[in-house]
mmCIF file of C-alpha atoms in Angstrom:
data_model
loop_
_atom_site.group_PDB
_atom_site.id
_atom_site.type_symbol
_atom_site.label_atom_id
_atom_site.label_comp_id
_atom_site.label_asym_id
_atom_site.label_seq_id
_atom_site.Cartn_x
_atom_site.Cartn_y
_atom_site.Cartn_z
ATOM 1 C CA MET A 284 -21.708 3.241 -3.673
ATOM 2 C CA LEU A 285 -24.229 2.546 -0.919
ATOM 3 C CA ARG A 286 -26.405 5.452 -2.082
ATOM 4 C CA ALA A 287 -26.254 4.177 -5.672
ATOM 5 C CA ALA A 288 -27.212 0.662 -4.542
ATOM 6 C CA VAL A 289 -30.163 2.008 -2.526
ATOM 7 C CA TRP A 290 -31.455 3.993 -5.446
ATOM 8 C CA LEU A 291 -31.009 1.047 -7.774
ATOM 9 C CA VAL A 292 -33.234 -1.020 -5.473
ATOM 10 C CA ARG A 293 -35.803 1.786 -5.267
ATOM 11 C CA THR A 294 -35.891 2.135 -9.050
ATOM 12 C CA ALA A 295 -36.325 -1.622 -9.494
ATOM 13 C CA GLY A 296 -39.105 -1.551 -6.878
ATOM 14 C CA LEU A 297 -40.820 1.308 -8.726
ATOM 15 C CA VAL A 298 -40.763 -0.695 -11.946
ATOM 16 C CA VAL A 299 -42.198 -3.785 -10.227
ATOM 17 C CA VAL A 300 -44.924 -1.716 -8.560
ATOM 18 C CA GLY A 301 -45.794 -0.133 -11.909
ATOM 19 C CA LEU A 302 -46.139 -3.514 -13.558
ATOM 20 C CA LEU A 303 -48.373 -4.772 -10.758
ATOM 21 C CA THR A 304 -50.480 -1.609 -10.953
ATOM 22 C CA PHE A 305 -51.174 -1.614 -14.665
ATOM 23 C CA LEU A 306 -51.255 -5.352 -15.292
ATOM 24 C CA GLY A 307 -54.022 -5.860 -12.738
ATOM 25 C CA PRO A 308 -57.615 -4.864 -13.590
ATOM 26 C CA PRO A 309 -59.059 -1.789 -11.817
ATOM 27 C CA SER A 310 -61.652 -2.449 -9.132
ATOM 28 C CA SER A 311 -63.996 0.465 -9.896
ATOM 29 C CA HIS A 312 -64.922 3.003 -12.529
ATOM 30 C CA GLY A 313 -62.325 5.765 -12.922
ATOM 31 C CA ALA A 314 -59.712 3.899 -10.930
ATOM 32 C CA ARG A 315 -57.383 3.377 -13.929
ATOM 33 C CA ALA A 316 -57.128 7.073 -14.742
ATOM 34 C CA THR A 317 -56.585 7.941 -11.096
ATOM 35 C CA GLN A 318 -53.891 5.310 -10.743
ATOM 36 C CA THR A 319 -52.155 6.499 -13.920
ATOM 37 C CA VAL A 320 -51.983 10.104 -12.733
ATOM 38 C CA ALA A 321 -51.042 9.063 -9.195
ATOM 39 C CA PHE A 322 -48.283 6.710 -10.384
ATOM 40 C CA ALA A 323 -46.900 9.434 -12.663
ATOM 41 C CA LEU A 324 -46.759 11.771 -9.652
ATOM 42 C CA VAL A 325 -45.033 9.031 -7.656
ATOM 43 C CA CYS A 326 -42.389 8.759 -10.393
ATOM 44 C CA VAL A 327 -41.923 12.535 -10.425
ATOM 45 C CA GLY A 328 -41.643 12.663 -6.632
ATOM 46 C CA VAL A 329 -39.120 9.820 -6.579
ATOM 47 C CA ALA A 330 -37.054 11.504 -9.323
ATOM 48 C CA VAL A 331 -36.928 14.825 -7.454
ATOM 49 C CA TRP A 332 -36.150 12.941 -4.236
ATOM 50 C CA ALA A 333 -33.250 11.177 -6.000
ATOM 51 C CA LEU A 334 -31.878 14.498 -7.299
ATOM 52 C CA ALA A 335 -32.068 16.093 -3.854
ATOM 53 C CA ASP A 336 -30.355 13.077 -2.319
ATOM 54 C CA SER A 337 -27.637 13.032 -4.994
ATOM 55 C CA TYR A 338 -26.720 16.699 -4.416
ATOM 56 C CA PRO A 339 -26.448 17.124 -0.637
ATOM 57 C CA ARG A 340 -24.733 20.512 -1.073
ATOM 58 C CA LEU A 341 -27.829 22.260 -2.317
ATOM 59 C CA PRO A 342 -28.556 25.626 -0.662
ATOM 60 C CA VAL A 343 -30.417 25.286 2.602
ATOM 61 C CA SER A 344 -33.394 27.247 1.303
ATOM 62 C CA VAL A 345 -33.694 24.992 -1.759
ATOM 63 C CA ALA A 346 -33.073 21.712 0.087
ATOM 64 C CA GLY A 347 -35.498 22.707 2.836
ATOM 65 C CA PHE A 348 -38.279 22.986 0.262
ATOM 66 C CA VAL A 349 -37.435 20.411 -2.422
ATOM 67 C CA LEU A 350 -37.001 17.326 -0.234
ATOM 68 C CA PRO A 351 -40.177 17.778 1.878
ATOM 69 C CA ALA A 352 -42.177 18.552 -1.274
ATOM 70 C CA ALA A 353 -40.841 15.480 -3.089
ATOM 71 C CA LEU A 354 -41.563 13.181 -0.132
ATOM 72 C CA GLY A 355 -45.017 14.709 0.365
ATOM 73 C CA VAL A 356 -45.930 14.238 -3.315
ATOM 74 C CA THR A 357 -44.602 10.655 -3.302
ATOM 75 C CA THR A 358 -46.504 9.665 -0.156
ATOM 76 C CA THR A 359 -49.775 11.390 -1.141
ATOM 77 C CA ALA A 360 -49.803 10.045 -4.714
ATOM 78 C CA ALA A 361 -48.969 6.518 -3.507
ATOM 79 C CA ALA A 362 -51.839 6.707 -0.989
ATOM 80 C CA VAL A 363 -54.317 7.820 -3.676
ATOM 81 C CA ALA A 364 -53.187 5.085 -6.103
ATOM 82 C CA ALA A 365 -53.467 2.414 -3.422
ATOM 83 C CA ALA A 366 -56.927 3.589 -2.311
ATOM 84 C CA ALA A 367 -58.181 3.320 -5.921
ATOM 85 C CA GLY A 368 -58.013 -0.461 -5.522
ATOM 86 C CA GLY A 369 -57.135 -3.186 -7.992
ATOM 87 C CA GLY A 370 -53.469 -3.621 -8.833
ATOM 88 C CA GLY A 371 -52.693 -0.188 -7.449
ATOM 89 C CA THR A 372 -52.740 -1.412 -3.880
ATOM 90 C CA SER A 373 -49.022 -2.268 -4.150
ATOM 91 C CA VAL A 374 -48.170 1.434 -4.619
ATOM 92 C CA ILE A 375 -48.747 1.950 -0.883
ATOM 93 C CA ALA A 376 -45.255 0.499 -0.455
ATOM 94 C CA PHE A 377 -43.801 3.750 -1.822
ATOM 95 C CA GLY A 378 -45.996 5.706 0.524
ATOM 96 C CA THR A 379 -44.432 3.812 3.414
ATOM 97 C CA VAL A 380 -40.911 4.250 1.983
ATOM 98 C CA GLY A 381 -41.540 7.976 1.559
ATOM 99 C CA LEU A 382 -42.599 8.300 5.188
ATOM 100 C CA VAL A 383 -39.510 6.364 6.340
ATOM 101 C CA ALA A 384 -37.344 8.880 4.489
ATOM 102 C CA ALA A 385 -39.374 11.833 5.786
ATOM 103 C CA ALA A 386 -39.073 10.682 9.392
ATOM 104 C CA ASP A 387 -35.331 10.145 8.920
ATOM 105 C CA GLY A 388 -34.442 13.271 6.957
ATOM 106 C CA LEU A 389 -36.969 15.864 8.135
ATOM 107 C CA THR A 390 -37.886 17.307 11.471
ATOM 108 C CA LEU A 391 -40.607 15.631 13.519
ATOM 109 C CA SER A 392 -43.105 18.331 12.588
ATOM 110 C CA GLY A 393 -42.291 17.907 8.891
ATOM 111 C CA ALA A 394 -42.630 14.129 9.085
ATOM 112 C CA LEU A 395 -45.967 14.450 10.908
ATOM 113 C CA ALA A 396 -47.171 16.869 8.246
ATOM 114 C CA VAL A 397 -46.330 14.343 5.494
ATOM 115 C CA LEU A 398 -48.110 11.615 7.481
ATOM 116 C CA ALA A 399 -51.206 13.785 7.955
ATOM 117 C CA ILE A 400 -51.408 14.582 4.224
ATOM 118 C CA GLY A 401 -50.963 10.891 3.326
ATOM 119 C CA VAL A 402 -53.623 9.723 5.781
ATOM 120 C CA LEU A 403 -56.048 12.406 4.599
ATOM 121 C CA ALA A 404 -55.484 11.387 0.962
ATOM 122 C CA VAL A 405 -56.030 7.707 1.834
ATOM 123 C CA GLU A 406 -59.260 8.344 3.684
ATOM 124 C CA ILE A 407 -60.711 10.605 0.967
ATOM 125 C CA SER A 408 -59.748 8.180 -1.808
ATOM 126 C CA CYS A 409 -61.082 5.146 0.070
ATOM 127 C CA ILE A 410 -64.428 6.864 0.555
ATOM 128 C CA ALA A 411 -64.484 8.065 -3.067
ATOM 129 C CA PHE A 412 -63.791 4.604 -4.450
ATOM 130 C CA GLY A 413 -65.910 2.728 -1.936
ATOM 131 C CA GLN A 414 -63.167 0.813 -0.136
ATOM 132 C CA GLY A 415 -63.931 -1.167 2.992
ATOM 133 C CA VAL A 416 -62.928 -0.727 6.621
ATOM 134 C CA GLY A 417 -59.735 -2.723 6.053
ATOM 135 C CA ALA A 418 -58.440 -0.133 3.579
ATOM 136 C CA LEU A 419 -59.653 2.785 5.706
ATOM 137 C CA LEU A 420 -57.686 1.519 8.681
ATOM 138 C CA GLY A 421 -54.945 -0.606 7.108
ATOM 139 C CA TYR A 422 -53.364 1.980 4.793
ATOM 140 C CA PRO A 423 -53.021 4.674 7.501
ATOM 141 C CA LEU A 424 -51.534 2.020 9.780
ATOM 142 C CA LEU A 425 -48.911 1.182 7.137
ATOM 143 C CA LEU A 426 -48.041 4.872 6.807
ATOM 144 C CA ALA A 427 -47.728 5.173 10.606
ATOM 145 C CA VAL A 428 -45.431 2.145 10.650
ATOM 146 C CA GLY A 429 -43.256 3.876 8.054
ATOM 147 C CA LEU A 430 -43.066 6.943 10.303
ATOM 148 C CA LEU A 431 -41.985 4.845 13.291
ATOM 149 C CA LEU A 432 -39.370 3.003 11.254
ATOM 150 C CA GLY A 433 -37.987 6.304 10.007
ATOM 151 C CA ARG A 434 -37.772 7.772 13.504
ATOM 152 C CA ASN A 435 -35.966 4.673 14.745
ATOM 153 C CA ARG A 436 -33.610 4.874 11.814
ATOM 154 C CA ALA A 437 -32.941 8.547 12.562
ATOM 155 C CA ALA A 438 -32.274 7.730 16.204
ATOM 156 C CA TYR A 439 -29.768 5.033 15.252
ATOM 157 C CA ARG A 440 -28.090 7.376 12.765
ATOM 158 C CA ILE A 441 -27.812 10.162 15.335
ATOM 159 C CA GLN A 442 -26.455 7.700 17.865
ATOM 160 C CA ALA A 443 -23.875 6.485 15.367
ATOM 161 C CA GLU A 444 -22.843 10.060 14.576
ATOM 162 C CA GLN A 445 -22.550 10.870 18.265
ATOM 163 C CA SER A 446 -20.517 7.720 18.845
ATOM 164 C CA ALA A 447 -18.198 8.665 15.990
ATOM 165 C CA ALA A 448 -17.853 12.190 17.405
ATOM 166 C CA LEU A 449 -17.133 10.825 20.883
ATOM 167 C CA LEU A 450 -14.578 8.418 19.450
ATOM 168 C CA ALA A 451 -12.869 11.242 17.578
ATOM 169 C CA GLN A 452 -12.906 13.379 20.707
ATOM 170 C CA HIS A 453 -11.490 10.478 22.706
ATOM 171 C CA GLU A 454 -8.674 10.104 20.186
ATOM 172 C CA ARG A 455 -7.946 13.829 20.395
ATOM 173 C CA LEU A 456 -7.905 13.628 24.187
ATOM 174 C CA ARG A 457 -5.569 10.652 24.054
ATOM 175 C CA THR A 458 -3.282 12.563 21.725
ATOM 176 C CA GLU A 459 -3.308 15.566 24.043
ATOM 177 C CA GLN A 460 -2.715 13.292 27.030
ATOM 178 C CA ARG A 461 0.262 11.691 25.320
ATOM 179 C CA ARG A 462 1.602 15.142 24.507
ATOM 180 C CA ALA A 463 1.080 16.274 28.101
ATOM 181 C CA ASP A 464 2.808 13.127 29.376
ATOM 182 C CA VAL A 465 5.780 13.823 27.114
ATOM 183 C CA LEU A 466 5.959 17.414 28.365
ATOM 184 C CA ASP A 467 5.709 16.243 31.974
ATOM 185 C CA GLU A 468 8.461 13.727 31.361
ATOM 186 C CA ARG A 469 10.677 16.392 29.839
ATOM 187 C CA THR A 470 9.964 18.732 32.748
ATOM 188 C CA ARG A 471 10.729 16.004 35.258
ATOM 189 C CA ILE A 472 14.003 15.087 33.560
ATOM 190 C CA ALA A 473 14.950 18.759 33.296
ATOM 191 C CA ARG A 474 14.274 19.139 37.014
ATOM 192 C CA GLU A 475 16.421 16.113 37.751
ATOM 193 C CA ILE A 476 19.315 17.456 35.686
ATOM 194 C CA HIS A 477 18.922 20.912 37.212
ATOM 195 C CA ASP A 478 18.992 19.546 40.753
ATOM 196 C CA VAL A 479 21.980 17.304 40.069
ATOM 197 C CA LEU A 480 23.944 20.123 38.486
ATOM 198 C CA ALA A 481 22.957 22.563 41.229
ATOM 199 C CA HIS A 482 24.125 20.097 43.873
ATOM 200 C CA SER A 483 27.338 19.133 42.071
ATOM 201 C CA LEU A 484 28.305 22.663 41.076
ATOM 202 C CA GLY A 485 27.469 23.992 44.547
ATOM 203 C CA ALA A 486 29.689 21.398 46.177
ATOM 204 C CA LEU A 487 32.386 22.005 43.579
ATOM 205 C CA GLY A 488 32.281 25.734 44.277
ATOM 206 C CA ILE A 489 32.754 25.103 47.987
ATOM 207 C CA GLN A 490 35.776 22.891 47.328
ATOM 208 C CA ILE A 491 37.357 25.457 45.019
ATOM 209 C CA GLN A 492 36.837 28.277 47.517
ATOM 210 C CA ALA A 493 38.250 26.080 50.268
ATOM 211 C CA ALA A 494 41.336 25.429 48.136
ATOM 212 C CA ARG A 495 41.664 29.153 47.499
ATOM 213 C CA ALA A 496 41.387 29.873 51.212
ATOM 214 C CA LEU A 497 44.071 27.280 51.969
ATOM 215 C CA LEU A 498 46.405 28.884 49.424
ATOM 216 C CA THR A 499 45.825 32.546 50.234
ATOM 217 C CA ASP A 500 45.283 32.400 53.984
ATOM 218 C CA ARG A 501 47.582 29.581 55.058
ATOM 219 C CA GLY A 502 49.832 28.840 52.112
ATOM 220 C CA ASP A 503 48.999 25.161 52.447
ATOM 221 C CA VAL A 504 49.777 23.911 48.930
ATOM 222 C CA ALA A 505 49.428 20.232 49.812
ATOM 223 C CA GLY A 506 46.038 20.772 51.404
ATOM 224 C CA ALA A 507 44.907 22.853 48.452
ATOM 225 C CA LEU A 508 45.994 20.137 46.023
ATOM 226 C CA ASP A 509 44.066 17.540 48.017
ATOM 227 C CA THR A 510 41.006 19.792 47.964
ATOM 228 C CA LEU A 511 41.308 20.307 44.207
ATOM 229 C CA ALA A 512 41.661 16.545 43.712
ATOM 230 C CA ALA A 513 38.477 16.079 45.694
ATOM 231 C CA ALA A 514 36.828 18.751 43.534
ATOM 232 C CA GLN A 515 37.910 16.865 40.423
ATOM 233 C CA ARG A 516 36.376 13.660 41.765
ATOM 234 C CA MET A 517 33.198 15.533 42.582
ATOM 235 C CA ALA A 518 33.014 16.916 39.033
ATOM 236 C CA SER A 519 33.362 13.391 37.628
ATOM 237 C CA GLU A 520 30.707 12.105 39.996
ATOM 238 C CA GLY A 521 28.449 15.003 39.001
ATOM 239 C CA LEU A 522 28.709 14.002 35.355
ATOM 240 C CA THR A 523 27.828 10.431 36.272
ATOM 241 C CA GLU A 524 24.832 11.578 38.297
ATOM 242 C CA THR A 525 23.711 13.768 35.411
ATOM 243 C CA ARG A 526 23.716 10.799 33.062
ATOM 244 C CA ARG A 527 21.743 8.805 35.590
ATOM 245 C CA ALA A 528 19.265 11.656 36.023
ATOM 246 C CA VAL A 529 18.315 11.419 32.351
ATOM 247 C CA HIS A 530 16.792 8.105 33.333
ATOM 248 C CA ALA A 531 14.908 9.606 36.263
ATOM 249 C CA LEU A 532 12.594 7.356 38.237
ATOM 250 C CA ARG A 533 14.928 4.547 37.338
ATOM 251 C CA THR A 534 14.259 1.088 38.710
ATOM 252 C CA ASP A 535 17.869 0.427 39.768
ATOM 253 C CA THR A 536 17.811 2.804 42.748
ATOM 254 C CA LEU A 537 18.739 1.405 46.147
ATOM 255 C CA PRO A 538 16.188 1.359 48.976
ATOM 256 C CA LEU A 539 15.602 4.800 50.432
ATOM 257 C CA HIS A 540 17.462 4.243 53.695
ATOM 258 C CA GLU A 541 20.474 2.864 51.810
ATOM 259 C CA GLU A 542 20.491 5.795 49.378
ATOM 260 C CA LEU A 543 20.419 8.239 52.287
ATOM 261 C CA ALA A 544 23.164 6.351 54.117
ATOM 262 C CA ARG A 545 25.353 6.466 51.012
ATOM 263 C CA THR A 546 24.659 10.189 50.606
ATOM 264 C CA ALA A 547 25.599 10.801 54.246
ATOM 265 C CA VAL A 548 28.866 8.894 53.903
ATOM 266 C CA GLU A 549 29.839 10.735 50.721
ATOM 267 C CA HIS A 550 29.108 14.121 52.268
ATOM 268 C CA GLY A 551 31.020 13.289 55.444
ATOM 269 C CA GLU A 552 34.087 12.217 53.455
ATOM 270 C CA ARG A 553 34.008 15.335 51.286
ATOM 271 C CA TYR A 554 33.660 17.884 54.082
ATOM 272 C CA ASN A 555 35.234 15.999 56.974
ATOM 273 C CA VAL A 556 32.161 16.196 59.166
ATOM 274 C CA ALA A 557 30.109 13.619 61.025
ATOM 275 C CA VAL A 558 26.828 12.829 59.271
ATOM 276 C CA PRO A 559 25.020 10.116 61.230
ATOM 277 C CA CYS A 560 22.012 8.638 59.454
ATOM 278 C CA HIS A 561 19.366 6.955 61.607
ATOM 279 C CA THR A 562 16.360 4.985 60.418
ATOM 280 C CA GLU A 563 13.271 4.522 62.566
ATOM 281 C CA GLY A 564 10.471 2.120 61.821
ATOM 282 C CA THR A 565 10.389 -0.878 59.547
ATOM 283 C CA PRO A 566 11.836 -0.106 56.103
ATOM 284 C CA ARG A 567 9.483 -0.803 53.242
ATOM 285 C CA PRO A 568 9.580 -0.220 49.478
ATOM 286 C CA VAL A 569 9.317 3.415 48.416
ATOM 287 C CA PRO A 570 8.438 4.366 44.815
ATOM 288 C CA PRO A 571 11.456 5.448 42.725
ATOM 289 C CA ASP A 572 10.131 8.988 42.209
ATOM 290 C CA ALA A 573 9.665 9.418 45.967
ATOM 291 C CA THR A 574 13.148 8.012 46.617
ATOM 292 C CA VAL A 575 14.710 10.445 44.161
ATOM 293 C CA ALA A 576 12.785 13.378 45.640
ATOM 294 C CA LEU A 577 13.869 12.635 49.216
ATOM 295 C CA VAL A 578 17.476 11.938 48.250
ATOM 296 C CA ARG A 579 17.610 15.244 46.359
ATOM 297 C CA THR A 580 16.127 16.979 49.402
ATOM 298 C CA ALA A 581 18.830 15.473 51.612
ATOM 299 C CA GLN A 582 21.593 16.438 49.174
ATOM 300 C CA GLU A 583 20.339 20.017 48.914
ATOM 301 C CA SER A 584 20.068 20.312 52.702
ATOM 302 C CA LEU A 585 23.574 18.917 53.187
ATOM 303 C CA ILE A 586 25.144 21.274 50.690
ATOM 304 C CA ASN A 587 23.311 24.209 52.270
ATOM 305 C CA ALA A 588 24.683 23.159 55.657
ATOM 306 C CA ALA A 589 28.185 23.017 54.202
ATOM 307 C CA LYS A 590 27.712 26.526 52.797
ATOM 308 C CA HIS A 591 26.266 28.237 55.836
ATOM 309 C CA ALA A 592 27.587 26.156 58.744
ATOM 310 C CA PRO A 593 30.935 24.691 57.635
ATOM 311 C CA GLY A 594 32.495 22.153 59.941
ATOM 312 C CA ARG A 595 29.376 21.629 62.031
ATOM 313 C CA ASP A 596 27.854 18.201 62.540
ATOM 314 C CA ILE A 597 24.728 17.211 60.625
ATOM 315 C CA GLY A 598 22.157 14.565 61.466
ATOM 316 C CA ILE A 599 19.800 12.680 59.151
ATOM 317 C CA ARG A 600 16.761 10.845 60.477
ATOM 318 C CA LEU A 601 14.407 8.799 58.318
ATOM 319 C CA GLU A 602 11.098 7.692 59.822
ATOM 320 C CA TYR A 603 8.863 5.072 58.248
ATOM 321 C CA LEU A 604 5.385 6.081 59.409
ATOM 322 C CA SER A 605 2.117 4.215 58.944
ATOM 323 C CA ASP A 606 0.933 6.638 56.258
ATOM 324 C CA GLY A 607 4.217 7.756 54.716
ATOM 325 C CA VAL A 608 7.833 8.664 55.373
ATOM 326 C CA ARG A 609 9.432 11.638 57.115
ATOM 327 C CA LEU A 610 12.938 12.863 56.456
ATOM 328 C CA THR A 611 14.591 15.254 58.889
ATOM 329 C CA ILE A 612 17.995 16.912 58.354
ATOM 330 C CA ALA A 613 19.279 18.977 61.265
ATOM 331 C CA ASN A 614 22.601 20.834 61.464
ATOM 332 C CA ASP A 615 24.056 23.013 64.196
ATOM 333 C CA LEU A 616 23.968 26.691 63.349
ATOM 334 C CA ALA A 617 27.226 28.449 62.617
ATOM 335 C CA ASP A 618 28.776 30.139 65.634
ATOM 336 C CA SER A 619 32.150 31.843 65.477
ATOM 337 C CA ALA A 620 32.913 30.642 68.971
ATOM 338 C CA LEU A 621 32.061 27.039 68.175
ATOM 339 C CA THR A 622 33.168 26.707 64.558
ATOM 340 C CA SER A 623 36.191 24.490 64.205
ATOM 341 C CA PRO A 624 39.315 26.627 63.642
ATOM 342 C CA ASP A 625 40.524 24.152 61.040
ATOM 343 C CA ALA A 626 37.417 24.533 58.875
ATOM 344 C CA PRO A 627 37.894 27.210 56.199
ATOM 345 C CA VAL A 628 35.002 29.632 56.026
ATOM 346 C CA VAL A 629 33.588 29.761 52.506
ATOM 347 C CA HIS A 630 31.001 32.060 51.005
ATOM 348 C CA THR A 631 29.055 31.138 47.893
ATOM 349 C CA ILE A 632 26.428 32.845 45.875
ATOM 350 C CA ASP A 633 23.066 31.331 46.819
ATOM 351 C CA GLY A 634 20.493 31.705 44.067
ATOM 352 C CA GLY A 635 17.665 30.889 46.449
ATOM 353 C CA TYR A 636 16.603 27.809 44.485
ATOM 354 C CA GLY A 637 17.168 25.280 47.277
ATOM 355 C CA LEU A 638 14.038 25.464 49.410
ATOM 356 C CA THR A 639 11.820 26.412 46.471
ATOM 357 C CA GLY A 640 13.075 23.508 44.376
ATOM 358 C CA MET A 641 12.637 21.028 47.216
ATOM 359 C CA ARG A 642 9.098 22.240 47.916
ATOM 360 C CA GLU A 643 8.123 22.017 44.238
ATOM 361 C CA ARG A 644 9.540 18.517 43.939
ATOM 362 C CA LEU A 645 7.697 17.278 47.020
ATOM 363 C CA ARG A 646 4.477 19.085 46.083
ATOM 364 C CA LEU A 647 4.320 17.045 42.877
ATOM 365 C CA LEU A 648 4.146 13.956 45.086
ATOM 366 C CA ARG A 649 1.636 15.526 47.529
ATOM 367 C CA GLY A 650 4.432 16.042 50.042
ATOM 368 C CA THR A 651 5.331 19.004 52.247
ATOM 369 C CA LEU A 652 8.563 20.668 53.332
ATOM 370 C CA LYS A 653 9.274 22.680 56.468
ATOM 371 C CA ALA A 654 12.532 24.480 57.162
ATOM 372 C CA GLY A 655 13.558 26.834 59.926
ATOM 373 C CA ARG A 656 15.505 27.478 63.112
ATOM 374 C CA HIS A 657 14.811 25.199 66.062
ATOM 375 C CA ALA A 658 16.821 25.950 69.177
ATOM 376 C CA GLN A 659 20.469 26.022 68.038
ATOM 377 C CA GLN A 660 19.838 24.027 64.867
ATOM 378 C CA TRP A 661 18.540 24.547 61.361
ATOM 379 C CA VAL A 662 15.997 21.790 60.709
ATOM 380 C CA VAL A 663 14.570 20.692 57.357
ATOM 381 C CA THR A 664 11.631 18.253 57.527
ATOM 382 C CA ALA A 665 10.102 16.559 54.473
ATOM 383 C CA ASP A 666 6.864 14.602 54.824
ATOM 384 C CA LEU A 667 5.764 12.380 51.995
ATOM 385 C CA PRO A 668 2.444 10.477 52.203
ATOM 386 C CA MET A 669 2.327 6.976 50.789
ATOM 387 C CA THR A 670 -0.140 4.129 50.685
ATOM 388 C CA ALA A 671 0.998 1.317 52.857
ATOM 389 C CA THR A 672 2.232 -1.674 50.872
ATOM 390 C CA PRO A 673 0.731 -4.922 52.182
ATOM 391 C CA PRO A 674 3.246 -7.613 53.111
ATOM 392 C CA PRO A 675 3.580 -10.476 50.631
ATOM 393 C CA GLU A 676 1.442 -13.475 51.405
ATOM 394 C CA LYS A 677 3.201 -16.660 52.340
ATOM 395 C CA ALA A 678 2.610 -19.564 50.035
ATOM 396 C CA ASP A 679 0.837 -22.510 51.543
ATOM 397 C CA ARG A 680 2.847 -25.641 51.733
#
């Protein structure tokens, strides 16, 4: 519709220019015939220009010749008609319009070629028909103005196209980012569920093997039933934790030191061991994802201690540092001479996920994990950097 409106205006302008050309008297001998031929060529050039503009899917070889030729004929003929004087001076408007289109639709070299032909035609015609200095300088200046307007128009059009392309690219990037965020969220939730199930099933396996040992080695039915009851409670708690893990990074988590204290108490009650939990430094808010990561690290370390050093004491120490938090879980190594005789020895299949899973979880938060033997203990240390949270400002009263 916009193209049709533009061409309707151009056609109306061509009619008006024609009326002004032929209703006004010529200024010199032979000017009328020159203006008639020149105006006819202007009409032909405009018609070919309209056809080329209406069929943008023309072959490149055809379009690369037709459009420059049409604009060159239009500009040159308009310059000759205007230089003939009289009423034909208004035709220079189509010379300017032709150069605007040439500068917008052609290359710079093509537009300069059209300008050079138009200026040459103006100068020759002005000399032939005896025009003054005003025509010799004014008409070329009008053509040059048309070239500048066309180049500015082309620059704005290119800028608009680039802006549209950048906007489309931005939308594609946003779509990809949303997709990546969804995948990350799914991966994070899957990791949460995996860790919860690994912890719950590992602890459940220990309880079942302990019950089996009580039945086969000691014939303690009452103790085995108590162990199986504890295993049943652990299975129920595991299901609850799994449901909570679906909403990972939840906002209803307790402060980190309270979560660790609760984990220590639960583990001590399940395995009848002492699990002291000490906190050093001033507690401060820890992001939910960091809290979950450290709690999972503690749970995995505790269950590993129950597997490999049953009945031995375990210690948990949480340190609030200036640039982060440090969690240390240390348990005495198993020793046949020191292991409590009442603690059944259990053996479980260790898939090797524990340390790897803890490292991957902490690495996502720019944290580190160290684990190894230190003296007569197995020590797991998790360091998690955090930006210090400024204390809330007191309101002035």
